[in-house]
Amino acid sequence: WGRGNLAVAAGGEIVYPTACLCVVASVRAQAPTQRFFAGHTAPVTAVALHPSRGACASAQAGVTPYVCVWDVATSQPLATLRGVHSVGIRAVAFSTDGRLLASLGADVGHSLAVYDWAESLLLARVNAGPEWIAALAWSPDGGLATAGAMHLKYWSLQQQAQAGGAPAQGGLAAGSTLVGRSAALHEMRAPTVFLCVAFTARGACVTGTAHGEVQLWEAGSLARTVRAHPGAVHAICVQGDAVITAGRAPKIGFWSAELDSLGTLNLRAAVDALQDDLGRPLGASAAALSVRAVATDGDRVFVGTRAGEVFQVA
């Protein structure tokens, strides 16, 4: 299961990929149902919901990968974005206003692209760096962050200038520029790998590391580090003023936006309490307790695991 590839749509369904399909599963109904988006020709490697939670972006592997944006309620395509990436697409994310879409390639240079997706218009493209890069996220102020192996970089999208230096009419246009700056990684005690990244509502950056740490970054500087998990942190989900983290160890952490602990949930105990339709314990392997994605709608919390299972745990 890819990191972050789980979301809760506006209608309460969960959205996740399996092979070349995207699944929209209703889990609240008496008789659970599924419907599918089948617009991909290779395994789906990344999904992200529009802020309205009514549209989804999905991306795929392969030498000529592309991004589809589609309506969650109808599974009808809204846009197809091609021609930038090769070797697959690792992550996609909508801007907080929903107008822009970013995609991160799995190629050597880790191509980073930003689109006006409704117009199928590529606004900017840049190579994010040669380091292994795992994740990206938008900040509320319209910036981007990419995270990976000793890589945490902030990107701003600068307007294309007309002749004479004036901004293009209407703001961003094709040919705009992505300008990056690195976070103050020298402030860390030791080198690390960032596996996931997100932003709080007030614009602070939150990262999860391969060493079990969750970190808070303010204006590019390290503001706080907490030892959150005994194993790698693979998933961060921000909902309002709360931060949810999960990873390799069977534990889910709940935090304030300042990373004060709000409690934990023992995933092993939560899963062992689940039963199938015949009342039998579901049980779970160790792989099933290694979380790769967390999603919430404010009322329920779902996790997606390395074993390809989805559990509602709260």
Tab-separated table of C-alpha atoms in Angstrom, residues 33-309:
chain	number	residue	atom	x	y	z
A	33	THR	CA	-21.124	-1.314	-1.914
A	34	GLN	CA	-18.221	-0.469	-4.172
A	35	ARG	CA	-17.859	1.414	-7.408
A	36	PHE	CA	-14.745	1.941	-9.468
A	37	PHE	CA	-12.793	4.415	-11.556
A	38	ALA	CA	-11.103	2.493	-14.365
A	39	GLY	CA	-9.256	5.229	-16.239
A	40	HIS	CA	-5.731	3.861	-15.695
A	41	THR	CA	-3.638	1.487	-17.775
A	42	ALA	CA	-1.049	0.640	-15.092
A	43	PRO	CA	-1.117	0.215	-11.297
A	44	VAL	CA	-2.345	3.278	-9.433
A	45	THR	CA	0.445	4.645	-7.255
A	46	ALA	CA	-1.098	7.761	-5.683
A	47	VAL	CA	-4.499	9.251	-4.870
A	48	ALA	CA	-5.557	12.585	-3.365
A	49	LEU	CA	-8.933	14.197	-2.711
A	50	HIS	CA	-9.933	17.696	-3.752
A	51	PRO	CA	-10.627	19.934	-0.699
A	52	SER	CA	-14.350	19.655	-1.510
A	53	ARG	CA	-13.906	15.867	-1.165
A	54	GLY	CA	-16.023	15.495	-4.297
A	55	ALA	CA	-13.222	14.924	-6.821
A	56	CYS	CA	-10.174	12.687	-6.730
A	57	ALA	CA	-6.787	12.797	-8.454
A	58	SER	CA	-5.091	9.479	-9.156
A	59	ALA	CA	-1.742	8.708	-10.756
A	60	GLN	CA	-0.088	5.620	-12.116
A	61	ALA	CA	3.164	3.764	-12.713
A	62	GLY	CA	4.781	3.055	-16.074
A	63	VAL	CA	7.039	4.774	-18.579
A	64	THR	CA	4.276	7.108	-19.791
A	65	PRO	CA	2.325	7.765	-16.584
A	66	TYR	CA	-0.481	10.277	-16.274
A	67	VAL	CA	-2.807	11.810	-13.705
A	68	CYS	CA	-6.592	11.517	-13.844
A	69	VAL	CA	-8.985	13.814	-12.020
A	70	TRP	CA	-12.449	12.293	-11.679
A	71	ASP	CA	-15.778	12.781	-9.945
A	72	VAL	CA	-16.098	10.564	-6.863
A	73	ALA	CA	-19.904	10.325	-7.044
A	74	THR	CA	-20.105	9.333	-10.725
A	75	SER	CA	-16.597	7.995	-11.534
A	76	GLN	CA	-16.632	10.236	-14.602
A	77	PRO	CA	-13.297	11.752	-15.710
A	78	LEU	CA	-12.843	15.501	-15.331
A	79	ALA	CA	-9.280	15.919	-16.629
A	80	THR	CA	-6.279	13.890	-17.788
A	81	LEU	CA	-2.781	15.330	-17.308
A	82	ARG	CA	0.020	13.817	-19.406
A	83	GLY	CA	3.475	14.401	-20.776
A	84	VAL	CA	5.606	15.446	-17.789
A	85	HIS	CA	6.666	12.334	-15.900
A	86	SER	CA	8.410	9.071	-16.724
A	87	VAL	CA	9.060	5.952	-14.602
A	88	GLY	CA	5.827	6.552	-12.674
A	89	ILE	CA	4.302	9.137	-10.362
A	90	ARG	CA	4.943	8.912	-6.633
A	91	ALA	CA	2.518	11.463	-5.166
A	92	VAL	CA	-0.237	13.936	-6.067
A	93	ALA	CA	-1.852	16.728	-4.038
A	94	PHE	CA	-4.431	19.477	-4.521
A	95	SER	CA	-3.776	23.002	-3.318
A	96	THR	CA	-5.865	24.104	-0.341
A	97	ASP	CA	-8.153	26.169	-2.593
A	98	GLY	CA	-8.538	23.193	-4.956
A	99	ARG	CA	-7.492	25.128	-8.062
A	100	LEU	CA	-4.017	23.653	-8.533
A	101	LEU	CA	-2.699	20.100	-8.580
A	102	ALA	CA	0.891	19.015	-7.985
A	103	SER	CA	2.464	15.712	-9.008
A	104	LEU	CA	5.824	14.210	-8.030
A	105	GLY	CA	7.621	11.844	-10.383
A	106	ALA	CA	9.610	8.718	-9.516
A	107	ASP	CA	12.291	9.519	-12.120
A	108	VAL	CA	15.927	10.187	-11.198
A	109	GLY	CA	15.433	13.951	-11.015
A	110	HIS	CA	12.065	13.641	-9.236
A	111	SER	CA	10.143	15.874	-11.609
A	112	LEU	CA	7.680	18.171	-9.836
A	113	ALA	CA	4.781	19.594	-11.841
A	114	VAL	CA	1.975	22.024	-11.020
A	115	TYR	CA	-1.207	22.198	-13.102
A	116	ASP	CA	-4.324	24.253	-13.418
A	117	TRP	CA	-6.086	20.923	-13.579
A	118	ALA	CA	-9.524	22.169	-14.675
A	119	GLU	CA	-7.905	23.666	-17.782
A	120	SER	CA	-5.495	20.722	-18.229
A	121	LEU	CA	-2.767	23.376	-18.236
A	122	LEU	CA	0.799	22.749	-17.048
A	123	LEU	CA	1.878	25.853	-15.145
A	124	ALA	CA	5.383	24.885	-14.031
A	125	ARG	CA	7.833	22.003	-13.951
A	126	VAL	CA	11.143	21.511	-12.136
A	127	ASN	CA	13.403	18.677	-11.015
A	128	ALA	CA	13.005	18.573	-7.235
A	129	GLY	CA	16.385	16.915	-6.657
A	130	PRO	CA	18.444	13.723	-6.978
A	131	GLU	CA	17.730	12.556	-3.427
A	132	TRP	CA	15.024	9.933	-2.898
A	133	ILE	CA	11.812	11.962	-2.453
A	134	ALA	CA	8.735	10.352	-0.963
A	135	ALA	CA	5.990	12.918	-0.458
A	136	LEU	CA	4.601	16.369	-1.153
A	137	ALA	CA	2.010	18.651	0.418
A	138	TRP	CA	0.527	22.118	-0.114
A	139	SER	CA	0.623	24.804	2.549
A	140	PRO	CA	-2.344	27.129	3.192
A	141	ASP	CA	-0.389	30.061	1.712
A	142	GLY	CA	-0.104	28.338	-1.672
A	143	GLY	CA	3.413	26.954	-1.302
A	144	LEU	CA	4.544	23.361	-1.683
A	145	ALA	CA	6.811	21.071	0.322
A	146	THR	CA	8.643	17.961	-0.868
A	147	ALA	CA	10.154	15.485	1.585
A	148	GLY	CA	12.524	12.528	1.363
A	149	ALA	CA	16.053	11.359	2.202
A	150	MET	CA	17.652	14.377	3.924
A	151	HIS	CA	15.383	16.415	1.689
A	152	LEU	CA	12.824	18.911	2.916
A	153	LYS	CA	12.293	21.724	0.477
A	154	TYR	CA	9.708	24.487	0.178
A	155	TRP	CA	8.576	25.646	-3.245
A	156	SER	CA	6.865	28.848	-4.305
A	157	LEU	CA	5.088	29.243	-7.624
A	158	GLN	CA	6.068	32.529	-9.192
A	159	GLN	CA	4.027	34.246	-11.851
A	160	GLN	CA	5.164	34.466	-15.413
A	161	ALA	CA	6.150	38.011	-16.321
A	162	GLN	CA	5.082	39.774	-19.476
A	163	ALA	CA	7.420	41.948	-21.496
A	164	GLY	CA	8.503	44.813	-19.266
A	165	GLY	CA	8.328	42.674	-16.097
A	166	ALA	CA	4.600	42.968	-15.341
A	167	PRO	CA	2.806	39.825	-14.071
A	168	ALA	CA	0.770	37.925	-16.609
A	169	GLN	CA	-2.876	39.014	-16.689
A	170	GLY	CA	-4.956	36.771	-14.446
A	171	GLY	CA	-1.924	35.696	-12.399
A	172	LEU	CA	-0.400	32.231	-12.904
A	173	ALA	CA	0.030	31.007	-16.462
A	174	ALA	CA	1.888	28.366	-18.436
A	175	GLY	CA	5.599	28.983	-18.054
A	176	SER	CA	5.409	30.009	-14.393
A	177	THR	CA	8.413	29.065	-12.267
A	178	LEU	CA	8.836	26.864	-9.204
A	179	VAL	CA	11.507	28.261	-6.896
A	180	GLY	CA	12.735	26.067	-4.043
A	181	ARG	CA	14.555	26.613	-0.776
A	182	SER	CA	15.728	23.948	1.657
A	183	ALA	CA	14.655	23.723	5.275
A	184	ALA	CA	17.305	24.216	7.956
A	185	LEU	CA	18.330	20.548	8.063
A	186	HIS	CA	21.575	21.447	9.845
A	187	GLU	CA	19.438	22.027	12.957
A	188	MET	CA	18.740	18.292	13.190
A	189	ARG	CA	20.812	16.101	15.488
A	190	ALA	CA	21.384	13.403	12.866
A	191	PRO	CA	20.608	12.710	9.196
A	192	THR	CA	17.188	11.213	8.577
A	193	VAL	CA	14.664	10.204	5.950
A	194	PHE	CA	11.350	12.061	5.855
A	195	LEU	CA	8.602	9.647	4.835
A	196	CYS	CA	5.557	11.936	4.991
A	197	VAL	CA	4.726	15.637	5.169
A	198	ALA	CA	1.658	17.761	5.891
A	199	PHE	CA	0.718	21.299	6.921
A	200	THR	CA	-1.378	22.523	9.819
A	201	ALA	CA	-4.146	25.075	9.295
A	202	ARG	CA	-1.844	27.877	10.435
A	203	GLY	CA	0.865	26.864	7.952
A	204	ALA	CA	3.362	24.959	10.099
A	205	CYS	CA	4.988	21.972	8.369
A	206	VAL	CA	4.799	18.543	10.025
A	207	THR	CA	7.091	15.674	8.989
A	208	GLY	CA	7.372	12.018	9.955
A	209	THR	CA	10.720	10.241	9.842
A	210	ALA	CA	12.087	6.747	9.362
A	211	HIS	CA	13.319	6.873	12.975
A	212	GLY	CA	9.879	7.356	14.528
A	213	GLU	CA	10.072	11.101	15.050
A	214	VAL	CA	7.418	13.686	14.239
A	215	GLN	CA	8.758	17.182	13.694
A	216	LEU	CA	7.259	20.651	13.543
A	217	TRP	CA	8.860	23.220	11.244
A	218	GLU	CA	8.181	26.959	11.426
A	219	ALA	CA	9.343	29.182	8.546
A	220	GLY	CA	11.814	26.504	7.482
A	221	SER	CA	13.362	26.070	10.937
A	222	LEU	CA	12.947	23.087	13.235
A	223	ALA	CA	10.635	24.145	16.081
A	224	ARG	CA	9.942	20.836	17.829
A	225	THR	CA	10.753	17.124	17.650
A	226	VAL	CA	8.835	14.403	19.480
A	227	ARG	CA	9.610	10.705	19.646
A	228	ALA	CA	6.182	9.612	18.459
A	229	HIS	CA	6.555	5.942	17.441
A	230	PRO	CA	9.037	3.123	18.059
A	231	GLY	CA	9.222	2.526	14.298
A	232	ALA	CA	9.036	4.546	11.085
A	233	VAL	CA	6.267	7.136	10.717
A	234	HIS	CA	4.647	6.442	7.350
A	235	ALA	CA	1.477	8.548	7.579
A	236	ILE	CA	0.354	11.967	8.793
A	237	CYS	CA	-3.206	13.261	8.575
A	238	VAL	CA	-4.236	16.776	9.619
A	239	GLN	CA	-7.870	17.418	10.487
A	240	GLY	CA	-8.680	20.863	11.815
A	241	ASP	CA	-6.392	21.509	14.783
A	242	ALA	CA	-5.517	17.819	15.228
A	243	VAL	CA	-2.649	15.782	13.797
A	244	ILE	CA	-2.865	11.984	13.477
A	245	THR	CA	0.276	9.888	12.941
A	246	ALA	CA	0.858	6.182	12.313
A	247	GLY	CA	3.509	3.869	10.983
A	248	ARG	CA	5.293	0.592	11.361
A	249	ALA	CA	4.464	0.052	15.033
A	250	PRO	CA	0.874	-0.872	16.024
A	251	LYS	CA	0.095	2.529	17.483
A	252	ILE	CA	-1.772	5.614	16.283
A	253	GLY	CA	-0.860	8.968	17.789
A	254	PHE	CA	-3.154	11.958	18.226
A	255	TRP	CA	-1.546	15.391	18.607
A	256	SER	CA	-2.389	19.056	18.807
A	257	ALA	CA	-1.157	21.379	16.080
A	258	GLU	CA	1.796	22.159	18.385
A	259	LEU	CA	2.556	18.399	18.787
A	260	ASP	CA	1.287	18.109	22.332
A	261	SER	CA	0.059	14.550	22.822
A	262	LEU	CA	-3.724	14.083	22.875
A	263	GLY	CA	-3.533	10.320	23.355
A	264	THR	CA	-2.768	7.091	21.521
A	265	LEU	CA	-4.708	4.148	20.154
A	266	ASN	CA	-3.355	0.600	20.306
A	267	LEU	CA	-3.990	-0.700	16.809
A	268	ARG	CA	-3.523	-4.343	17.803
A	269	ALA	CA	-6.262	-4.074	20.425
A	270	ALA	CA	-8.571	-2.184	18.058
A	271	VAL	CA	-8.162	-4.739	15.262
A	272	ASP	CA	-8.454	-7.747	17.596
A	273	ALA	CA	-11.857	-6.394	18.682
A	274	LEU	CA	-13.191	-6.437	15.104
A	275	GLN	CA	-15.394	-9.313	13.905
A	276	ASP	CA	-16.590	-10.567	10.540
A	277	ASP	CA	-20.271	-10.979	9.565
A	278	LEU	CA	-20.392	-14.322	11.389
A	279	GLY	CA	-19.031	-12.874	14.612
A	280	ARG	CA	-15.557	-14.374	14.228
A	281	PRO	CA	-12.460	-12.317	15.125
A	282	LEU	CA	-10.827	-10.916	12.031
A	283	GLY	CA	-7.299	-11.200	13.376
A	284	ALA	CA	-4.370	-9.497	11.680
A	285	SER	CA	-0.837	-10.302	10.664
A	286	ALA	CA	2.131	-8.148	11.605
A	287	ALA	CA	2.056	-6.726	8.075
A	288	ALA	CA	-1.567	-5.718	8.565
A	289	LEU	CA	-0.538	-3.596	11.538
A	290	SER	CA	2.104	-1.656	9.617
A	291	VAL	CA	0.139	1.448	8.635
A	292	ARG	CA	0.847	3.260	5.366
A	293	ALA	CA	-2.099	5.684	5.282
A	294	VAL	CA	-4.463	7.427	7.707
A	295	ALA	CA	-7.683	9.228	6.775
A	296	THR	CA	-10.500	10.838	8.738
A	297	ASP	CA	-13.685	12.795	8.159
A	298	GLY	CA	-13.638	14.215	11.669
A	299	ASP	CA	-15.893	11.461	13.041
A	300	ARG	CA	-14.179	8.255	11.954
A	301	VAL	CA	-10.546	7.233	11.546
A	302	PHE	CA	-9.447	4.717	8.903
A	303	VAL	CA	-6.020	3.184	8.343
A	304	GLY	CA	-4.594	1.456	5.276
A	305	THR	CA	-1.893	-1.127	5.889
A	306	ARG	CA	1.106	-2.646	4.160
A	307	ALA	CA	-0.940	-5.826	3.728
A	308	GLY	CA	-3.518	-3.934	1.646
A	309	GLU	CA	-6.259	-3.924	4.276
